[in-house]
Structures are given as structure tokens and as C-alpha cells.
Amino acid sequence: MKKFKEFLKCVDWLSALASLVLLAVGIILMVFAEGFLLVICYIVGAVMILISITRIVVFIRSPQKDLYDISINIITLVVGALLMAVPSIAITWFVSLMFGMILIVDGGIKLQDSAVMYRAKEKMWWADLVVALVCIILGILIIVNPFPTEGVLLDIVAVSFMFDAVISLAGNIYNAAKGLNAQLTP
């Protein structure tokens, strides 16, 4: 029981939660692809519109005028409106960019983790490196989107998310079992 408590203390709970959310998103994408993406488009579009309108009002009321700021906010407003007005067209572009970036950023974090593990002389550092490179390559592939249909793209995104989540959970459990999570924090 004492070893189990020590194991639980070593688990990176934030990483585990992020992996579980990524796994859930992957599963939901496989089962409810179209409906889930429409909801995401509407939510992100509404948030973009609200933020940009707020920033435009602040710009109008402010004595200092930053043309760069207003330009970005007008573009954000237009993109948000497109996501809400024509979600069927925006889905492919939006999904490719957003989900591809998620995988690339996660791959970058894993790349950093592999470097930390290498410096700590951990034997399995190379596994993190391989997973990082696979995540980065999948992210780039999703952004480039060479797939013939939207369905194929969504399946690739879903499988990529589930792969990333399962590997991340396995790595978290491995590191916790060896007591490495606390030691490997940069």
C-alpha cells in the first residue's frame, strides 16, 4: 500500500488528465465526427466574434489608436463569422489547422521531455523521441491534408489523438512507477 501511495504521488496528474481528454476527443471524433466538429466551429466562432467585438469597442474608445491591433481584430471577427456562417466549408480548414497544431505542440513538449530524459541518463529517452517525431509528423500531415475526403481526415485526426493519448498515459505510468516524474521536471 505504501508503494502505491508513492506511485500516486509520482503521477503527473495534469498530463494524465490532458491525455484522457485527448483520448475522449479522439473517440468522440470517431463516433460523432460531423456533429462534434459543428459544435466546435460554432463555439470557437462565437468566442472569436465576442473577443474581436470587445477589442474593437476598446479600440474605438481608446485615445491611443493601434492600427495593427484593429487589423488583427477585424480578421478575427471575419474568421469567427465564417466559422459560424459556413461551418461545412470551415471544418476542413479549421480542423486541419487546429488539430494539427495540437499534435505539433504536444510533439514539441515530448521532444523536450526526451532531451531531459537523455540528460538524466534514462534508458527509455529514445522512446519519447520517437513518439515526439511521430506526433510532429502526424500534425504536419493533418495541416497539409492530402486526404481525398473530410472523413479520411477526421479518422486520421481521431487515430492520431488516441495514439498520442495512449502513449502519453503509458509514459506517465512508466515514469511514475520509476519515480521519474518528479526528477524529470526541467
XYZ file of N, CA and C in Angstrom:
558
model
N 0.829 -1.197 0.000
C 0.000 0.000 0.000
C 0.870 1.257 0.000
N 2.007 1.183 0.702
C 2.902 2.331 0.775
C 3.493 2.638 -0.601
N 3.849 1.582 -1.358
C 4.404 1.779 -2.700
C 3.362 2.383 -3.638
N 2.109 1.967 -3.458
C 1.047 2.514 -4.297
C 0.854 4.006 -4.019
N 0.927 4.408 -2.761
C 0.812 5.826 -2.411
C 1.981 6.615 -2.998
N 3.171 6.035 -2.965
C 4.333 6.695 -3.567
C 4.146 6.811 -5.083
N 3.602 5.751 -5.679
C 3.319 5.765 -7.110
C 2.349 6.903 -7.443
N 1.272 7.027 -6.674
C 0.279 8.069 -6.915
C 0.872 9.467 -6.776
N 1.835 9.625 -5.873
C 2.488 10.927 -5.705
C 3.348 11.277 -6.922
N 3.839 10.248 -7.606
C 4.723 10.473 -8.758
C 3.978 10.669 -10.068
N 2.679 10.390 -10.078
C 1.910 10.542 -11.313
C 1.771 12.035 -11.631
N 1.999 12.385 -12.882
C 1.785 13.752 -13.360
C 0.302 13.851 -13.718
N -0.504 14.306 -12.757
C -1.956 14.281 -12.908
C -2.453 15.210 -14.002
N -1.802 16.342 -14.187
C -2.213 17.267 -15.249
C -1.993 16.621 -16.617
N -0.856 15.971 -16.781
C -0.566 15.279 -18.030
C -1.542 14.120 -18.250
N -1.846 13.392 -17.179
C -2.788 12.281 -17.285
C -4.175 12.778 -17.694
N -4.606 13.896 -17.098
C -5.909 14.466 -17.441
C -5.922 14.930 -18.897
N -4.866 15.590 -19.326
C -4.775 16.039 -20.724
C -4.824 14.843 -21.677
N -4.156 13.763 -21.315
C -4.172 12.557 -22.154
C -5.568 11.958 -22.222
N -6.263 11.929 -21.100
C -7.625 11.384 -21.081
C -8.575 12.250 -21.917
N -8.413 13.572 -21.846
C -9.241 14.466 -22.667
C -8.940 14.229 -24.140
N -7.666 14.106 -24.490
C -7.273 13.852 -25.879
C -7.839 12.515 -26.360
N -7.800 11.508 -25.510
C -8.368 10.201 -25.849
C -9.874 10.325 -26.072
N -10.553 11.050 -25.189
C -12.000 11.234 -25.326
C -12.337 11.976 -26.614
N -11.577 13.010 -26.943
C -11.809 13.747 -28.189
C -11.603 12.826 -29.391
N -10.573 11.995 -29.349
C -10.339 11.036 -30.429
C -11.492 10.072 -30.599
N -11.995 9.551 -29.491
C -13.128 8.606 -29.552
C -14.387 9.308 -30.051
N -14.652 10.509 -29.537
C -15.834 11.264 -29.972
C -15.737 11.581 -31.459
N -14.539 11.934 -31.925
C -14.361 12.210 -33.353
C -14.656 10.981 -34.204
N -14.270 9.807 -33.717
C -14.527 8.581 -34.475
C -16.027 8.283 -34.539
N -16.740 8.572 -33.450
C -18.152 8.200 -33.371
C -19.078 9.301 -33.908
N -18.838 10.541 -33.499
C -19.733 11.658 -33.837
C -18.993 12.764 -34.581
N -18.271 12.432 -35.609
C -17.371 13.390 -36.264
C -18.067 14.683 -36.686
N -19.066 14.602 -37.508
C -19.680 15.811 -38.065
C -20.317 16.697 -36.991
N -21.125 16.122 -36.139
C -21.803 16.905 -35.104
C -20.831 17.550 -34.136
N -19.814 16.823 -33.751
C -18.807 17.335 -32.824
C -18.067 18.514 -33.435
N -17.696 18.393 -34.695
C -16.967 19.473 -35.355
C -17.833 20.704 -35.567
N -19.109 20.512 -35.853
C -20.001 21.660 -35.981
C -20.091 22.423 -34.662
N -20.223 21.694 -33.571
C -20.288 22.332 -32.256
C -18.999 23.107 -31.988
N -17.856 22.497 -32.287
C -16.571 23.178 -32.079
C -16.502 24.442 -32.942
N -16.916 24.349 -34.201
C -16.895 25.526 -35.078
C -17.768 26.644 -34.524
N -18.964 26.313 -34.070
C -19.865 27.333 -33.516
C -19.290 27.965 -32.245
N -18.744 27.144 -31.362
C -18.186 27.672 -30.110
C -16.987 28.563 -30.389
N -16.038 28.072 -31.179
C -14.839 28.860 -31.471
C -15.214 30.123 -32.246
N -16.130 29.999 -33.202
C -16.571 31.172 -33.957
C -17.199 32.219 -33.056
N -18.062 31.793 -32.139
C -18.712 32.734 -31.219
C -17.691 33.408 -30.306
N -16.745 32.639 -29.797
C -15.706 33.217 -28.927
C -14.864 34.222 -29.702
N -14.500 33.881 -30.935
C -13.707 34.804 -31.758
C -14.468 36.100 -32.022
N -15.756 35.982 -32.313
C -16.578 37.167 -32.563
C -16.677 38.036 -31.309
N -16.966 37.407 -30.161
C -17.083 38.172 -28.915
C -15.787 38.879 -28.549
N -14.687 38.173 -28.649
C -13.397 38.781 -28.306
C -13.071 39.929 -29.267
N -13.278 39.705 -30.555
C -12.920 40.752 -31.520
C -13.834 41.969 -31.388
N -15.125 41.770 -31.163
C -16.027 42.915 -30.975
C -15.633 43.705 -29.728
N -15.322 42.987 -28.661
C -14.878 43.659 -27.435
C -13.623 44.470 -27.693
N -12.668 43.882 -28.387
C -11.413 44.586 -28.671
C -11.623 45.769 -29.629
N -12.550 45.641 -30.571
C -12.846 46.748 -31.485
C -13.487 47.911 -30.723
N -14.410 47.610 -29.809
C -15.028 48.652 -28.981
C -13.966 49.347 -28.138
N -13.063 48.569 -27.543
C -11.971 49.162 -26.755
C -11.113 50.049 -27.656
N -10.842 49.601 -28.866
C -10.058 50.392 -29.821
C -10.743 51.729 -30.123
N -12.050 51.676 -30.381
C -12.806 52.882 -30.715
C -12.801 53.864 -29.545
N -12.939 53.376 -28.334
C -12.997 54.234 -27.151
C -11.632 54.707 -26.660
N -10.590 54.036 -27.087
C -9.253 54.357 -26.600
C -8.690 55.594 -27.310
N -8.006 56.456 -26.536
C -7.400 57.624 -27.170
C -6.192 57.237 -28.040
N -5.526 56.153 -27.702
C -4.391 55.678 -28.495
C -4.899 54.666 -29.510
N -4.569 54.880 -30.770
C -5.044 54.006 -31.843
C -3.884 53.161 -32.371
N -4.052 51.839 -32.267
C -3.058 50.903 -32.780
C -3.670 50.206 -33.994
N -3.253 50.593 -35.190
C -3.844 50.048 -36.414
C -3.580 48.555 -36.569
N -2.447 48.103 -36.069
C -2.152 46.673 -36.119
C -3.195 45.897 -35.309
N -3.520 46.392 -34.124
C -4.488 45.743 -33.236
C -5.866 45.676 -33.891
N -6.292 46.776 -34.499
C -7.620 46.775 -35.133
C -7.638 45.840 -36.338
N -6.543 45.761 -37.073
C -6.469 44.863 -38.232
C -6.621 43.409 -37.801
N -5.901 43.032 -36.768
C -5.983 41.652 -36.258
C -7.396 41.342 -35.777
N -8.018 42.298 -35.113
C -9.365 42.063 -34.580
C -10.416 41.984 -35.681
N -10.242 42.739 -36.740
C -11.174 42.634 -37.873
C -11.021 41.269 -38.549
N -9.788 40.821 -38.726
C -9.545 39.497 -39.304
C -10.145 38.410 -38.406
N -9.954 38.542 -37.102
C -10.520 37.575 -36.153
C -12.043 37.566 -36.234
N -12.637 38.725 -36.360
C -14.094 38.829 -36.492
C -14.579 38.122 -37.757
N -13.887 38.338 -38.869
C -14.271 37.712 -40.134
C -14.124 36.188 -40.054
N -13.021 35.705 -39.504
C -12.808 34.255 -39.381
C -13.875 33.646 -38.468
N -14.169 34.307 -37.347
C -15.217 33.822 -36.438
C -16.562 33.769 -37.124
N -16.869 34.801 -37.896
C -18.142 34.826 -38.619
C -18.196 33.710 -39.664
N -17.077 33.469 -40.358
C -17.034 32.372 -41.339
C -17.236 31.015 -40.666
N -16.604 30.831 -39.509
C -16.769 29.560 -38.797
C -18.231 29.315 -38.424
N -18.935 30.377 -38.095
C -20.341 30.221 -37.718
C -21.272 30.193 -38.924
N -20.979 30.998 -39.949
C -21.876 31.100 -41.099
C -21.764 29.918 -42.054
N -20.544 29.443 -42.269
C -20.323 28.362 -43.235
C -19.454 27.279 -42.584
N -19.959 26.634 -41.529
C -19.117 25.657 -40.833
C -18.731 24.466 -41.693
N -19.555 24.102 -42.666
C -19.219 22.939 -43.503
C -17.949 23.181 -44.310
N -17.745 24.413 -44.785
C -16.526 24.739 -45.528
C -15.369 24.952 -44.560
N -15.655 25.578 -43.423
C -14.610 25.919 -42.468
C -14.072 24.704 -41.719
N -14.873 23.648 -41.637
C -14.476 22.493 -40.828
C -13.137 21.925 -41.288
N -12.992 21.659 -42.561
C -11.759 21.030 -43.040
C -10.555 21.911 -42.748
N -10.660 23.190 -43.084
C -9.547 24.118 -42.836
C -9.277 24.244 -41.342
N -10.336 24.436 -40.568
C -10.212 24.651 -39.128
C -9.652 23.418 -38.426
N -10.216 22.252 -38.756
C -9.768 21.002 -38.136
C -8.312 20.739 -38.478
N -7.965 20.915 -39.732
C -6.587 20.678 -40.139
C -5.624 21.547 -39.352
N -5.929 22.817 -39.281
C -5.027 23.743 -38.603
C -5.004 23.525 -37.092
N -6.172 23.515 -36.464
C -6.237 23.418 -35.010
C -5.698 22.081 -34.494
N -6.212 20.999 -35.022
C -5.804 19.696 -34.512
C -4.367 19.365 -34.902
N -3.937 19.809 -36.072
C -2.537 19.622 -36.453
C -1.604 20.359 -35.506
N -1.973 21.588 -35.149
C -1.148 22.375 -34.215
C -1.098 21.728 -32.833
N -2.212 21.155 -32.394
C -2.229 20.470 -31.093
C -1.199 19.346 -31.092
N -1.164 18.556 -32.164
C -0.204 17.453 -32.239
C 1.234 17.959 -32.348
N 1.455 19.026 -33.095
C 2.812 19.567 -33.232
C 3.307 20.106 -31.894
N 2.471 20.846 -31.193
C 2.867 21.385 -29.878
C 3.127 20.244 -28.896
N 2.246 19.253 -28.883
C 2.451 18.116 -27.986
C 3.725 17.360 -28.349
N 3.994 17.232 -29.647
C 5.243 16.602 -30.082
C 6.453 17.395 -29.621
N 6.357 18.717 -29.674
C 7.451 19.563 -29.184
C 7.699 19.379 -27.699
N 6.618 19.253 -26.929
C 6.755 19.005 -25.483
C 7.408 17.647 -25.244
N 6.990 16.649 -26.004
C 7.588 15.318 -25.867
C 9.062 15.332 -26.280
N 9.389 16.138 -27.282
C 10.782 16.281 -27.716
C 11.622 16.861 -26.579
N 11.079 17.863 -25.907
C 11.768 18.443 -24.751
C 11.906 17.406 -23.635
N 10.848 16.633 -23.392
C 10.908 15.584 -22.366
C 11.981 14.556 -22.694
N 12.099 14.196 -23.975
C 13.117 13.201 -24.344
C 14.518 13.753 -24.100
N 14.722 15.050 -24.346
C 16.030 15.666 -24.084
C 16.338 15.664 -22.584
N 15.322 15.951 -21.776
C 15.511 15.932 -20.317
C 15.824 14.510 -19.854
N 15.110 13.535 -20.417
C 15.361 12.142 -20.056
C 16.763 11.710 -20.486
N 17.198 12.164 -21.650
C 18.539 11.843 -22.142
C 19.597 12.406 -21.185
N 19.409 13.659 -20.785
C 20.361 14.288 -19.854
C 20.354 13.599 -18.488
N 19.192 13.028 -18.124
C 19.083 12.308 -16.852
C 19.585 10.871 -16.985
N 20.071 10.516 -18.184
C 20.599 9.189 -18.484
C 19.550 8.078 -18.307
N 18.292 8.421 -18.610
C 17.209 7.452 -18.561
C 17.279 6.590 -19.819
N 17.156 5.267 -19.656
C 17.326 4.335 -20.772
C 16.270 4.503 -21.865
N 15.063 4.880 -21.506
C 13.966 4.934 -22.475
C 13.778 6.318 -23.104
N 14.779 7.164 -23.080
C 14.660 8.507 -23.646
C 14.313 8.467 -25.133
N 14.839 7.472 -25.815
C 14.638 7.356 -27.257
C 13.172 7.094 -27.611
N 12.431 6.418 -26.708
C 11.011 6.156 -26.976
C 10.232 7.475 -27.027
N 10.537 8.389 -26.101
C 9.904 9.710 -26.130
C 10.277 10.464 -27.405
N 11.509 10.312 -27.841
C 11.962 10.971 -29.068
C 11.171 10.459 -30.272
N 11.018 9.146 -30.370
C 10.282 8.554 -31.488
C 8.828 9.021 -31.479
N 8.192 8.986 -30.301
C 6.794 9.412 -30.196
C 6.673 10.899 -30.547
N 7.629 11.712 -30.096
C 7.607 13.149 -30.408
C 7.661 13.362 -31.915
N 8.561 12.664 -32.573
C 8.693 12.819 -34.023
C 7.441 12.335 -34.755
N 6.843 11.237 -34.294
C 5.603 10.733 -34.908
C 4.485 11.766 -34.739
N 4.364 12.355 -33.533
C 3.328 13.370 -33.299
C 3.536 14.588 -34.189
N 4.761 15.038 -34.318
C 5.055 16.206 -35.156
C 4.744 15.902 -36.624
N 5.141 14.722 -37.091
C 4.872 14.332 -38.480
C 3.367 14.213 -38.728
N 2.637 13.603 -37.789
C 1.176 13.494 -37.935
C 0.529 14.879 -37.946
N 1.014 15.782 -37.099
C 0.478 17.145 -37.065
C 0.679 17.857 -38.385
N 1.869 17.738 -38.936
C 2.153 18.364 -40.235
C 1.281 17.730 -41.321
N 1.148 16.416 -41.296
C 0.325 15.706 -42.272
C -1.133 16.181 -42.205
N -1.638 16.377 -41.001
C -3.026 16.824 -40.833
C -3.195 18.260 -41.341
N -2.208 19.122 -41.091
C -2.299 20.502 -41.579
C -2.236 20.545 -43.112
N -1.341 19.772 -43.688
C -1.217 19.741 -45.153
C -2.464 19.114 -45.782
N -3.059 18.143 -45.116
C -4.312 17.497 -45.516
C -4.313 16.980 -46.958
N -3.514 15.942 -47.221
C -3.508 15.383 -48.575
C -4.586 14.324 -48.785
N -5.550 14.246 -47.883
C -6.531 13.173 -47.903
C -7.665 13.480 -48.877
N -8.218 12.434 -49.507
C -9.233 12.653 -50.551
C -10.573 13.171 -50.020
N -10.925 12.835 -48.781
C -12.213 13.276 -48.245
C -12.042 13.774 -46.813
N -13.052 14.503 -46.370
C -13.058 15.007 -44.997
C -13.126 13.846 -43.999
N -13.835 12.782 -44.359
C -13.960 11.626 -43.476
C -12.614 10.980 -43.179
N -11.777 10.871 -44.203
C -10.442 10.297 -44.009
C -9.629 11.193 -43.083
N -9.704 12.504 -43.302
C -9.000 13.452 -42.435
C -9.431 13.276 -40.979
N -10.732 13.207 -40.748
C -11.240 13.077 -39.375
C -10.808 11.760 -38.741
N -10.789 10.700 -39.527
C -10.316 9.416 -38.998
C -8.837 9.489 -38.622
N -8.028 10.127 -39.460
C -6.592 10.279 -39.164
C -6.406 11.116 -37.902
N -7.168 12.207 -37.776
C -7.087 13.047 -36.575
C -7.465 12.225 -35.337
N -8.563 11.488 -35.419
C -9.031 10.701 -34.278
C -7.999 9.655 -33.871
N -7.475 8.924 -34.830
C -6.473 7.893 -34.532
C -5.201 8.531 -33.975
N -4.807 9.667 -34.536
C -3.606 10.359 -34.044
C -3.788 10.792 -32.594
N -4.948 11.347 -32.277
C -5.212 11.774 -30.900
C -5.202 10.576 -29.947
N -5.844 9.484 -30.362
C -5.888 8.305 -29.487
C -4.493 7.719 -29.305
N -3.693 7.666 -30.364
C -2.312 7.190 -30.280
C -1.526 8.047 -29.297
N -1.597 9.360 -29.475
C -0.869 10.288 -28.614
C -1.302 10.124 -27.158
N -2.599 10.011 -26.926
C -3.115 9.893 -25.560
C -2.655 8.601 -24.880
N -2.770 7.492 -25.590
C -2.381 6.196 -25.007
C -0.882 6.159 -24.718
N -0.076 6.649 -25.659
C 1.374 6.675 -25.453
C 1.736 7.596 -24.288
N 1.076 8.747 -24.201
C 1.352 9.686 -23.109
C 0.981 9.082 -21.755
N -0.163 8.416 -21.696
C -0.566 7.757 -20.445
C 0.419 6.654 -20.066
N 0.837 5.872 -21.050
C 1.797 4.795 -20.782
C 3.118 5.370 -20.274
N 3.580 6.452 -20.897
C 4.814 7.100 -20.445
C 4.679 7.670 -19.046
N 3.524 8.246 -18.759
C 3.271 8.798 -17.428
C 3.296 7.689 -16.370
N 2.674 6.570 -16.672
C 2.661 5.439 -15.742
C 4.072 4.872 -15.567
N 4.805 4.746 -16.671
C 6.188 4.254 -16.608
C 7.043 5.174 -15.727
N 6.956 6.485 -15.996
C 7.739 7.442 -15.212
C 7.337 7.450 -13.743
N 6.040 7.332 -13.467
C 5.572 7.308 -12.082
C 6.053 6.049 -11.370
N 6.025 4.914 -12.079
C 6.469 3.659 -11.479
C 7.952 3.706 -11.123
N 8.711 4.422 -11.928
C 10.147 4.546 -11.660
C 10.464 5.769 -10.800
N 9.421 6.559 -10.473
C 9.632 7.760 -9.666
C 10.322 8.867 -10.428
N 10.141 8.879 -11.759
C 10.875 9.835 -12.593
C 10.167 11.161 -12.782
N 8.839 11.215 -12.692
C 8.130 12.462 -12.988
C 8.633 13.621 -12.158
N 8.884 13.382 -10.885
C 9.387 14.454 -10.021
C 10.820 14.832 -10.378
N 11.622 13.843 -10.799
C 13.031 14.088 -11.124
C 13.219 14.754 -12.479
N 12.292 14.489 -13.424
C 12.492 14.941 -14.795
C 11.924 16.321 -15.068
N 11.296 16.932 -14.101
C 10.749 18.274 -14.328
C 11.911 19.240 -14.549
N 11.924 19.914 -15.735
C 13.060 20.797 -16.037
C 13.093 22.016 -15.145
